[in-house]
Amino acid sequence: MPVKGMRDFPPKDMILRQKVFAIVRNVFERYGFEPFETPAIELAKTLKGKYGEEEKLIYEFEDRGGRKLALRYDQTVPLVRYIVENPEIPKPFRRYVIGKAWRAEEVRKGRYREFYQCDIDTVGAKSILADAEVIACALEALNNLNLKDSYIRLNNRKILAAIIKYAGVKENKVIQVIRTIDKLDKLGEEGVKGELKKLKLRVSEIKKILEVISISGKPNEVVLKAKKVIGKIKEGVEGLEELQELISYLKEFGVKNYVVDLSLARGLDYYTGNIFEIMGKNKKIGSLGGGGRYDKLIAKLSGEKIDLPAVGLALGIERIIEIVKEQNLIQTPPTVVEVYVLPVKKETIPKAINIAKNLRENGFNCEIDLMGRKISRQLEYASSKGIPKVIIVGPKDLAKRKVTIRDMKTGKEEKVNIKDIVGALE
Amino acid sequence: MPVKGMRDFPPKDMILRQKVFAIVRNVFERYGFEPFETPAIELAKTLKGKYGEEEKLIYEFEDRGGRKLALRYDQTVPLVRYIVENPEIPKPFRRYVIGKAWRAEEVRKGRYREFYQCDIDTVGAKSILADAEVIACALEALNNLNLKDSYIRLNNRKILAAIIKYAGVKENKVIQVIRTIDKLDKLGEEGVKGELKKLKLRVSEIKKILEVISISGKPNEVVLKAKKVIGKIKEGVEGLEELQELISYLKEFGVKNYVVDLSLARGLDYYTGNIFEIMGKNKKIGSLGGGGRYDKLIAKLSGEKIDLPAVGLALGIERIIEIVKEQNLIQTPPTVVEVYVLPVKKETIPKAINIAKNLRENGFNCEIDLMGRKISRQLEYASSKGIPKVIIVGPKDLAKRKVTIRDMKTGKEEKVNIKDIVGALE
């Protein structure tokens, strides 16, 4: 069997997956994101120290030369490595990637140790327009996958930091508190309270934080209420401005379905500004992706004083494919084969090859019998694979320069002149 | 930098690679091969004992649960694992795969430690028609990549075994002798002689083997001459029959450019019948792929008495991409972006977003400025990326409901009504 947490994809699954990837890729390219790929393997030191607590999930190993290597854990850190190593590429650099990542996760339904990621990132642009663009692009991709009515939760790391400081918590605990708030969905409010206590926050501090992050209402209402609380903290003012600018750009892109949710934290340490999460239209679907600004990561990794702000968004593509499959949102055939050519006897094989050749030249995906089985067995095979049409090439028909075309759905058969096969199939 | 022997693919490379993969995939599907994928990671024991001498190149590691894992070394062994574990899938099972493999090779020009493979295999069909089909399919893929006039070297493992036995070598050395013959291109005749001496073959045996495998001439001449030598050895008779049947099917597929080359050995141990190698039209290009029958591998791996003959062919896709690139055989743009929308001032951004939105809805790949740089800098950027058209959205033009479209090749500009942009670009 495949290694625990990993999967084989038989043709039926692959056909759907390729269709989903093609739809997503098409939207990404229409927004000007360029294809880009890095190796599956990185030096371990490139990945370490970037993912906070989750770092323990990285697959590490040594090559024969004693190099310490690791399997790619996400698409962002390899992108950043590339950016630092290739300073000459024109900015902004917009790229998408559809590629595998590996994490030694606890395996459970819908969670794998090898999985695809589907990311867009814009490097080198400070403008919040770039934030709006990745969101609009991701939503359009979901829309084209018939996952309509998804919505966006918006927040800003600076706002969160300001809230935490407003509550009286010291600067050096901010990132740990944010990580804990990120567990709200998983642990619930009581669980988070417990974790914050472990971080030695006072009860009054915890109460203040939970009060502010649970402010709800329409986007502008939440912003106004938040302003009353953190409007005098520098980071808070900045964060609120960035969030408002994002909202104004989203309007221009025609994106209407968003909420401001001050409890949104996002797990990774490296976010610096706006953060966002895409949610399915009902709660059962949950998160379909997310991302945010990471304006300091590239400078940090390069160790130099370069200013390369960046923003990115990752679609939870494995989850999305699951939903598309379960809800039958995209129709795909069970096989790529459109026509099965069935030579009735060994002596009709040359003619059958000839017919298949002609069909292929006309763009049909065409399979020819290899087994010499009797007709009924061959029709069974074609039927079990879901091939829609069978061309029966028998000596009697051939004598009249004809073949029999069988529609596998209806079972109807018709005799057709060999030269008219393409027309009859179209 | 990327790990030694591995590569980053910037957009320009990716655009070409994706185009190549799309062309190849299209041909594979027209021949009825279905997409299929296995994990990058396998249990180490699945891979070990399958690749002969090369096994030392497998990347191995342990996961946290102490599982001994390995990175995929080729696409065939994982396919075979899948076939053994899923006996219910209808046969024949034709699949293609375009996926990565990893080998800890000595790195040199054109040889990487992470690389793509591009395989087609047919499982469960004894008919030599299946051999002809993979060859015809691979040649058509090369043809569509404008690698015309490639040709095929054909041989058969049974013929090789018969030649070796005819020379007086004992059965238990056959596979080692075949492995050595496989090095003929690399070591030359003298080198091979030396290696065969190390295997304790007598000078007379070595002489006989080298004499027979160097028989040359037209395909039917080589077959006739070989028949005179090994026509009384059972394996030889079988091998020659299989080869002749393959040649007769190739004729039906319209494949004319092949040679019978009795010195063709192929490196892997598991081949059992016809073997083939695709060669570029001139010697400098060398091998573009190869494959053969492996009728016993599935039974061997399953440990059961099942009869699942198989045949496969792998395109040397990294080499092929290199040649396509060097010889400029396929034209691809340097960027996916077709139109760059340039808002002249901050207040024209909303209209620019609007224009970009409309273009995207009409299928254009469209990038919008994020930097607010002055016009000349923006035109430089568009030019450096190779974007063909720029739409300049300025307040004066907008007042007349117009924009300026600039052709980046000619430098020509024209004013166009906003509602006519799509038409003007087409």
mmCIF file of C-alpha atoms in Angstrom, chain A residues 1-4 6-12 14-15 17-18 25-26 28-43 46 56-64 67 69 71-72 78 81-82 85-86 90-96 100 102 104-106 113-114 116 122 124-127 129-130 133 140 245 249 252-254 334-337 340 346 349-351 353-354 357 359-371 373 381 384-385, chain B residues 1-4 6-12 14-15 17-18 25-26 28-43 46 56-64 67 69 71-72 78 81-82 85-86 90-96 100 102 104-106 113-114 116 122 124-127 129-130 133 140 245 249 252-254 334-337 340 346 349-351 353-354 357 359-371 373 381 384-385:
data_model
loop_
_atom_site.group_PDB
_atom_site.id
_atom_site.type_symbol
_atom_site.label_atom_id
_atom_site.label_comp_id
_atom_site.label_asym_id
_atom_site.label_seq_id
_atom_site.Cartn_x
_atom_site.Cartn_y
_atom_site.Cartn_z
ATOM 1 C CA MET A 1 0.000 0.000 0.000
ATOM 2 C CA PRO A 2 1.094 3.608 -0.321
ATOM 3 C CA VAL A 3 3.034 4.922 2.682
ATOM 4 C CA LYS A 4 0.738 6.018 5.521
ATOM 5 C CA MET A 6 0.004 9.253 1.079
ATOM 6 C CA ARG A 7 -2.173 8.308 -1.860
ATOM 7 C CA ASP A 8 -2.227 6.687 -5.272
ATOM 8 C CA PHE A 9 -4.416 8.489 -7.764
ATOM 9 C CA PRO A 10 -6.077 6.165 -10.264
ATOM 10 C CA PRO A 11 -7.153 7.639 -13.610
ATOM 11 C CA LYS A 12 -10.675 8.592 -12.514
ATOM 12 C CA MET A 14 -6.495 12.095 -11.814
ATOM 13 C CA ILE A 15 -8.907 13.266 -14.505
ATOM 14 C CA ARG A 17 -7.627 16.593 -10.285
ATOM 15 C CA GLN A 18 -6.133 17.665 -13.610
ATOM 16 C CA ARG A 25 -4.111 27.654 -13.326
ATOM 17 C CA ASN A 26 -6.193 29.425 -15.935
ATOM 18 C CA PHE A 28 -4.078 32.475 -11.862
ATOM 19 C CA GLU A 29 -2.629 33.272 -15.275
ATOM 20 C CA ARG A 30 -5.456 35.637 -16.119
ATOM 21 C CA TYR A 31 -4.459 37.624 -13.042
ATOM 22 C CA GLY A 32 -0.892 37.769 -14.293
ATOM 23 C CA PHE A 33 0.632 35.167 -11.976
ATOM 24 C CA GLU A 34 3.420 33.218 -13.651
ATOM 25 C CA PRO A 35 4.180 29.514 -13.259
ATOM 26 C CA PHE A 36 7.176 28.778 -11.065
ATOM 27 C CA GLU A 37 8.679 25.684 -9.497
ATOM 28 C CA THR A 38 11.358 24.844 -6.954
ATOM 29 C CA PRO A 39 12.768 21.407 -6.064
ATOM 30 C CA ALA A 40 10.943 19.087 -3.686
ATOM 31 C CA ILE A 41 14.142 18.921 -1.666
ATOM 32 C CA GLU A 42 15.773 21.868 0.121
ATOM 33 C CA LEU A 43 18.728 22.161 2.444
ATOM 34 C CA THR A 46 16.660 26.705 4.545
ATOM 35 C CA LYS A 56 8.794 19.255 13.952
ATOM 36 C CA LEU A 57 6.679 17.985 11.052
ATOM 37 C CA ILE A 58 9.447 18.523 8.476
ATOM 38 C CA TYR A 59 10.821 15.361 6.833
ATOM 39 C CA GLU A 60 14.597 15.490 7.179
ATOM 40 C CA PHE A 61 17.349 13.241 5.857
ATOM 41 C CA GLU A 62 20.954 13.178 4.725
ATOM 42 C CA ASP A 63 22.296 12.451 1.270
ATOM 43 C CA ARG A 64 25.368 10.323 0.683
ATOM 44 C CA ARG A 67 24.214 17.093 3.213
ATOM 45 C CA LEU A 69 18.246 17.845 3.412
ATOM 46 C CA LEU A 71 11.360 17.802 1.905
ATOM 47 C CA ARG A 72 9.546 20.999 1.016
ATOM 48 C CA PRO A 78 11.458 28.091 -1.211
ATOM 49 C CA ARG A 81 15.042 31.535 -1.023
ATOM 50 C CA TYR A 82 14.764 31.997 -4.797
ATOM 51 C CA GLU A 85 19.308 34.353 -4.527
ATOM 52 C CA ASN A 86 18.074 36.054 -7.692
ATOM 53 C CA PRO A 90 11.971 42.308 -12.158
ATOM 54 C CA LYS A 91 9.627 43.286 -9.336
ATOM 55 C CA PRO A 92 6.836 42.878 -8.618
ATOM 56 C CA PHE A 93 7.287 39.136 -9.090
ATOM 57 C CA ARG A 94 3.925 37.422 -9.237
ATOM 58 C CA ARG A 95 4.096 33.650 -9.279
ATOM 59 C CA TYR A 96 1.821 30.699 -8.801
ATOM 60 C CA LYS A 100 3.490 18.888 -3.555
ATOM 61 C CA TRP A 102 5.235 16.953 2.793
ATOM 62 C CA ALA A 104 4.634 14.320 9.019
ATOM 63 C CA GLU A 105 1.114 15.095 10.302
ATOM 64 C CA GLU A 106 -1.159 12.989 12.409
ATOM 65 C CA ARG A 113 1.435 13.606 4.674
ATOM 66 C CA GLU A 114 1.901 14.251 0.975
ATOM 67 C CA TYR A 116 -0.650 19.438 -3.227
ATOM 68 C CA THR A 122 3.326 38.790 -5.150
ATOM 69 C CA GLY A 124 8.106 43.394 -4.099
ATOM 70 C CA ALA A 125 4.843 45.338 -3.962
ATOM 71 C CA LYS A 126 3.924 47.311 -0.874
ATOM 72 C CA SER A 127 0.558 48.369 -2.257
ATOM 73 C CA LEU A 129 -3.836 46.509 -4.107
ATOM 74 C CA ALA A 130 -1.692 43.350 -4.219
ATOM 75 C CA GLU A 133 -5.637 41.036 -6.068
ATOM 76 C CA GLU A 140 -12.602 33.696 -8.925
ATOM 77 C CA GLU A 245 -7.613 50.193 2.164
ATOM 78 C CA TYR A 249 -9.849 47.790 -3.251
ATOM 79 C CA GLU A 252 -13.259 47.768 -7.038
ATOM 80 C CA PHE A 253 -12.656 44.094 -7.762
ATOM 81 C CA GLY A 254 -16.357 43.444 -7.149
ATOM 82 C CA PRO A 334 -14.246 8.268 -15.734
ATOM 83 C CA THR A 335 -11.733 7.745 -18.559
ATOM 84 C CA VAL A 336 -9.906 9.881 -21.111
ATOM 85 C CA VAL A 337 -10.815 7.324 -23.791
ATOM 86 C CA TYR A 340 -12.730 1.952 -28.319
ATOM 87 C CA LYS A 346 -6.991 -11.149 -35.796
ATOM 88 C CA ILE A 349 -6.374 -5.775 -36.590
ATOM 89 C CA PRO A 350 -4.518 -3.904 -39.388
ATOM 90 C CA LYS A 351 -7.733 -2.161 -40.446
ATOM 91 C CA ILE A 353 -5.109 0.154 -36.303
ATOM 92 C CA ASN A 354 -5.760 2.174 -39.419
ATOM 93 C CA LYS A 357 -4.837 6.162 -36.469
ATOM 94 C CA LEU A 359 -9.428 8.960 -35.329
ATOM 95 C CA ARG A 360 -6.346 10.076 -33.398
ATOM 96 C CA GLU A 361 -5.355 12.370 -36.250
ATOM 97 C CA ASN A 362 -8.798 13.888 -35.879
ATOM 98 C CA GLY A 363 -8.244 14.514 -32.181
ATOM 99 C CA PHE A 364 -10.131 11.574 -30.661
ATOM 100 C CA ASN A 365 -8.706 9.742 -27.675
ATOM 101 C CA CYS A 366 -8.807 6.238 -28.934
ATOM 102 C CA GLU A 367 -8.020 2.829 -27.467
ATOM 103 C CA ILE A 368 -7.553 -0.300 -29.530
ATOM 104 C CA ASP A 369 -8.096 -3.850 -28.261
ATOM 105 C CA LEU A 370 -4.921 -5.663 -27.274
ATOM 106 C CA MET A 371 -6.361 -8.869 -25.883
ATOM 107 C CA ARG A 373 -11.041 -11.377 -26.389
ATOM 108 C CA TYR A 381 -14.411 -3.991 -20.648
ATOM 109 C CA SER A 384 -16.562 -1.027 -17.124
ATOM 110 C CA LYS A 385 -14.180 1.751 -18.095
ATOM 111 C CA MET B 1 20.970 27.965 -4.048
ATOM 112 C CA PRO B 2 18.931 24.885 -4.876
ATOM 113 C CA VAL B 3 20.397 21.631 -3.543
ATOM 114 C CA LYS B 4 23.179 20.271 -5.782
ATOM 115 C CA MET B 6 18.330 20.205 -8.453
ATOM 116 C CA ARG B 7 16.839 23.209 -10.168
ATOM 117 C CA ASP B 8 14.523 26.164 -9.755
ATOM 118 C CA PHE B 9 12.356 26.836 -12.786
ATOM 119 C CA PRO B 10 11.624 30.528 -13.335
ATOM 120 C CA PRO B 11 8.503 31.436 -15.330
ATOM 121 C CA LYS B 12 10.201 31.517 -18.729
ATOM 122 C CA MET B 14 8.113 26.813 -16.771
ATOM 123 C CA ILE B 15 6.110 28.155 -19.703
ATOM 124 C CA ARG B 17 8.066 22.990 -19.798
ATOM 125 C CA GLN B 18 4.312 23.208 -19.373
ATOM 126 C CA ARG B 25 0.039 14.484 -22.497
ATOM 127 C CA ASN B 26 -2.248 15.191 -25.414
ATOM 128 C CA PHE B 28 -0.559 9.986 -24.680
ATOM 129 C CA GLU B 29 -4.285 10.483 -24.146
ATOM 130 C CA ARG B 30 -5.027 10.136 -27.839
ATOM 131 C CA TYR B 31 -3.442 6.684 -27.651
ATOM 132 C CA GLY B 32 -5.725 5.809 -24.739
ATOM 133 C CA PHE B 33 -3.180 6.134 -21.926
ATOM 134 C CA GLU B 34 -4.776 7.381 -18.726
ATOM 135 C CA PRO B 35 -3.260 9.815 -16.217
ATOM 136 C CA PHE B 36 -2.024 8.139 -13.035
ATOM 137 C CA GLU B 37 0.053 9.208 -10.070
ATOM 138 C CA THR B 38 1.724 7.586 -7.075
ATOM 139 C CA PRO B 39 3.384 9.285 -4.082
ATOM 140 C CA ALA B 40 6.914 10.643 -4.302
ATOM 141 C CA ILE B 41 7.703 8.538 -1.246
ATOM 142 C CA GLU B 42 7.591 4.729 -1.097
ATOM 143 C CA LEU B 43 8.545 2.221 1.539
ATOM 144 C CA THR B 46 9.267 -1.555 -2.266
ATOM 145 C CA LYS B 56 22.819 2.679 -4.478
ATOM 146 C CA LEU B 57 21.471 5.909 -5.976
ATOM 147 C CA ILE B 58 18.155 5.686 -4.093
ATOM 148 C CA TYR B 59 17.504 8.445 -1.522
ATOM 149 C CA GLU B 60 16.544 6.698 1.714
ATOM 150 C CA PHE B 61 15.384 8.046 5.057
ATOM 151 C CA GLU B 62 13.286 7.251 8.114
ATOM 152 C CA ASP B 63 10.147 8.993 9.263
ATOM 153 C CA ARG B 64 9.483 9.775 12.894
ATOM 154 C CA ARG B 67 9.416 3.673 8.842
ATOM 155 C CA LEU B 69 11.204 5.298 3.342
ATOM 156 C CA LEU B 71 12.126 8.730 -2.743
ATOM 157 C CA ARG B 72 10.696 7.366 -5.982
ATOM 158 C CA PRO B 78 5.415 2.193 -8.016
ATOM 159 C CA ARG B 81 3.095 -1.988 -6.590
ATOM 160 C CA TYR B 82 -0.253 -0.386 -7.420
ATOM 161 C CA GLU B 85 -2.379 -4.101 -4.625
ATOM 162 C CA ASN B 86 -5.383 -3.397 -6.837
ATOM 163 C CA PRO B 90 -9.736 -3.739 -15.615
ATOM 164 C CA LYS B 91 -6.915 -4.999 -17.850
ATOM 165 C CA PRO B 92 -5.249 -3.944 -19.992
ATOM 166 C CA PHE B 93 -4.344 -0.961 -17.818
ATOM 167 C CA ARG B 94 -2.737 1.765 -19.900
ATOM 168 C CA ARG B 95 -1.364 4.642 -17.921
ATOM 169 C CA TYR B 96 0.911 7.590 -18.395
ATOM 170 C CA LYS B 100 9.480 13.586 -10.634
ATOM 171 C CA TRP B 102 15.166 11.321 -7.535
ATOM 172 C CA ALA B 104 21.790 10.555 -6.150
ATOM 173 C CA GLU B 105 23.713 10.671 -9.430
ATOM 174 C CA GLU B 106 27.083 12.163 -10.149
ATOM 175 C CA ARG B 113 19.305 14.481 -8.986
ATOM 176 C CA GLU B 114 15.705 15.610 -9.280
ATOM 177 C CA TYR B 116 10.864 14.611 -14.450
ATOM 178 C CA THR B 122 0.466 -1.085 -20.691
ATOM 179 C CA GLY B 124 -1.944 -7.061 -18.709
ATOM 180 C CA ALA B 125 -1.525 -7.373 -22.476
ATOM 181 C CA LYS B 126 0.665 -10.100 -23.929
ATOM 182 C CA SER B 127 0.132 -8.924 -27.507
ATOM 183 C CA LEU B 129 0.636 -4.891 -30.574
ATOM 184 C CA ALA B 130 1.082 -3.186 -27.195
ATOM 185 C CA GLU B 133 1.631 1.055 -29.657
ATOM 186 C CA GLU B 140 4.212 10.877 -32.363
ATOM 187 C CA GLU B 245 5.855 -9.385 -35.042
ATOM 188 C CA TYR B 249 2.788 -3.981 -36.334
ATOM 189 C CA GLU B 252 0.595 -0.790 -39.635
ATOM 190 C CA PHE B 253 1.214 2.209 -37.393
ATOM 191 C CA GLY B 254 3.172 3.838 -40.212
ATOM 192 C CA PRO B 334 8.662 34.727 -21.977
ATOM 193 C CA THR B 335 5.613 35.560 -19.832
ATOM 194 C CA VAL B 336 2.012 34.420 -19.552
ATOM 195 C CA VAL B 337 0.965 38.084 -19.346
ATOM 196 C CA TYR B 340 -0.289 45.229 -18.806
ATOM 197 C CA LYS B 346 -3.523 56.909 -8.163
ATOM 198 C CA ILE B 349 -6.497 52.857 -10.329
ATOM 199 C CA PRO B 350 -10.219 52.052 -9.925
ATOM 200 C CA LYS B 351 -10.797 52.432 -13.670
ATOM 201 C CA ILE B 353 -8.937 47.598 -12.123
ATOM 202 C CA ASN B 354 -12.202 47.781 -13.992
ATOM 203 C CA LYS B 357 -11.479 42.846 -14.861
ATOM 204 C CA LEU B 359 -10.112 41.897 -20.087
ATOM 205 C CA ARG B 360 -9.846 38.898 -17.773
ATOM 206 C CA GLU B 361 -13.506 38.107 -18.320
ATOM 207 C CA ASN B 362 -12.678 38.068 -22.001
ATOM 208 C CA GLY B 363 -9.883 35.565 -21.470
ATOM 209 C CA PHE B 364 -6.852 37.852 -21.509
ATOM 210 C CA ASN B 365 -3.990 37.273 -19.087
ATOM 211 C CA CYS B 366 -3.704 40.664 -17.571
ATOM 212 C CA GLU B 367 -1.384 42.318 -15.073
ATOM 213 C CA ILE B 368 -2.089 45.591 -13.346
ATOM 214 C CA ASP B 369 0.529 47.940 -11.966
ATOM 215 C CA LEU B 370 1.086 47.665 -8.227
ATOM 216 C CA MET B 371 3.988 50.035 -7.752
ATOM 217 C CA ARG B 373 6.003 54.064 -10.632
ATOM 218 C CA TYR B 381 9.195 46.782 -16.605
ATOM 219 C CA SER B 384 11.790 43.577 -19.589
ATOM 220 C CA LYS B 385 9.123 40.966 -18.962
#
